Coordinates of C-alpha atoms in Angstrom, one line a residue:
M1 CA 61.6 128.9 88.8
V2 CA 58.4 130.9 88.0
A3 CA 56.9 132.7 90.9
R4 CA 53.3 131.6 91.6
E5 CA 50.7 134.3 90.8
K6 CA 49.5 136.0 94.0
P7 CA 45.8 136.8 94.0
L8 CA 44.7 140.5 93.9
V9 CA 42.6 141.6 96.9
W10 CA 40.8 144.9 96.5
I11 CA 40.3 146.9 99.7
G12 CA 37.4 149.3 100.2
S13 CA 36.3 151.0 97.0
S14 CA 39.7 150.6 95.2
K15 CA 38.3 148.4 92.4
K16 CA 35.3 150.6 91.8
D17 CA 37.6 153.6 91.8
L18 CA 39.9 152.0 89.3
M19 CA 37.0 151.2 87.0
A20 CA 36.1 154.9 87.0
L21 CA 39.5 155.9 85.6
P22 CA 40.2 156.4 81.9
V23 CA 40.7 153.1 80.0
N24 CA 44.4 153.7 79.1
V25 CA 45.1 154.5 82.8
R26 CA 43.3 151.3 83.9
K27 CA 45.3 149.2 81.4
F28 CA 48.5 150.7 82.6
F29 CA 47.7 150.1 86.3
G30 CA 46.5 146.6 85.4
H31 CA 49.8 145.8 83.8
A32 CA 51.8 147.1 86.8
L33 CA 49.6 145.0 89.1
D34 CA 50.2 141.9 87.0
F35 CA 53.9 142.4 87.5
A36 CA 53.3 142.6 91.3
Q37 CA 51.2 139.4 91.2
H38 CA 54.1 137.6 89.6
G39 CA 56.7 138.8 92.2
D40 CA 58.2 141.5 89.9
R41 CA 58.1 145.3 90.1
H42 CA 57.0 147.4 87.1
D43 CA 59.5 150.2 86.2
A44 CA 56.8 152.8 87.0
A45 CA 56.2 151.4 90.6
K46 CA 57.9 153.5 93.3
V47 CA 58.0 153.1 97.1
L48 CA 55.4 155.3 98.7
K49 CA 57.1 157.4 101.3
G50 CA 55.9 157.3 104.9
F51 CA 55.1 153.6 105.1
G52 CA 58.4 152.2 106.4
G53 CA 60.1 150.5 103.5
A54 CA 59.3 148.9 100.2
G55 CA 56.0 147.2 101.2
V56 CA 53.7 149.9 99.9
L57 CA 54.1 151.0 96.2
E58 CA 52.5 153.5 94.0
V59 CA 52.2 153.7 90.2
I60 CA 51.6 157.1 88.7
E61 CA 50.1 157.7 85.2
D62 CA 49.3 160.9 83.4
D63 CA 46.8 161.4 80.6
A64 CA 44.9 164.4 79.2
G65 CA 42.5 164.3 82.1
G66 CA 45.1 164.6 84.8
T67 CA 47.4 162.5 87.0
Y68 CA 46.2 159.2 88.4
R69 CA 47.7 156.9 91.1
A70 CA 47.2 153.3 92.2
V71 CA 48.6 152.3 95.6
Y72 CA 49.1 148.7 96.5
T73 CA 51.1 146.5 98.9
V74 CA 53.3 143.5 98.3
K75 CA 54.1 143.3 102.0
F76 CA 52.3 140.0 102.5
E77 CA 53.0 136.5 101.0
E78 CA 49.3 135.7 100.7
A79 CA 48.2 138.4 98.1
V80 CA 48.8 141.7 96.5
F81 CA 46.4 144.2 98.2
V82 CA 45.2 147.2 96.1
L83 CA 44.7 149.9 98.7
H84 CA 43.6 153.0 96.7
C85 CA 43.1 154.3 93.1
F86 CA 42.5 158.0 92.6
Q87 CA 43.0 161.1 90.6
K88 CA 45.5 163.5 92.2
K89 CA 43.7 166.8 92.3
S90 CA 46.1 168.9 94.3
K91 CA 47.9 171.5 92.3
S92 CA 50.6 172.1 94.9
G93 CA 53.5 169.8 94.3
I94 CA 53.8 166.1 93.8
A95 CA 53.1 165.0 97.4
T96 CA 50.2 162.6 98.0
P97 CA 47.4 164.6 99.6
Q98 CA 46.8 163.9 103.4
G99 CA 43.3 162.6 102.8
D100 CA 44.5 160.0 100.4
L101 CA 47.3 159.0 102.8
Q102 CA 44.8 158.5 105.6
I103 CA 42.7 156.2 103.3
I104 CA 45.8 154.3 102.4
R105 CA 46.8 153.8 106.1
A106 CA 43.3 152.7 107.0
R107 CA 43.1 150.2 104.2
L108 CA 46.6 148.9 105.0
R109 CA 45.2 148.1 108.5
V110 CA 42.3 146.3 106.9
A111 CA 44.7 144.3 104.7
E112 CA 46.6 143.3 107.8
V113 CA 43.4 142.0 109.4
I114 CA 42.5 140.0 106.3
V115 CA 46.0 138.4 106.2
K116 CA 45.7 137.4 109.9
E117 CA 42.4 135.8 109.1
M118 CA 43.9 134.0 106.1
R119 CA 46.8 132.7 108.2
D120 CA 44.3 131.6 110.9
G121 CA 42.5 129.5 108.2
Q122 CA 39.5 131.7 108.0
A123 CA 38.0 132.7 104.6
P124 CA 38.9 136.2 103.5
R125 CA 36.1 138.7 103.7

């Protein structure tokens, strides 16, 4: 049985931020998100630590301009929520910067509200 394609829901500025990234990075992230929409996990997708399990994933891609990340959640049946797309600027280690983690946490809460509205029969925002 083929899994039905889940819609993508962009939270905050995530779509605008994705569109500002280099074309090859956008294509790579788009491919990984397509996997998620079909119930699969791209080989490059890894669980983002600190979010209690496999519900929040990140994809990392490098190009000549730097390292880029896309963070999304597959935690909900209703949709794949893209939480954050950004260029990692920190030079100290591979950890996700605290400011970006705060954005991801806040947008995950927004996704939870949208899912509740969807389940209650309200149109998503």
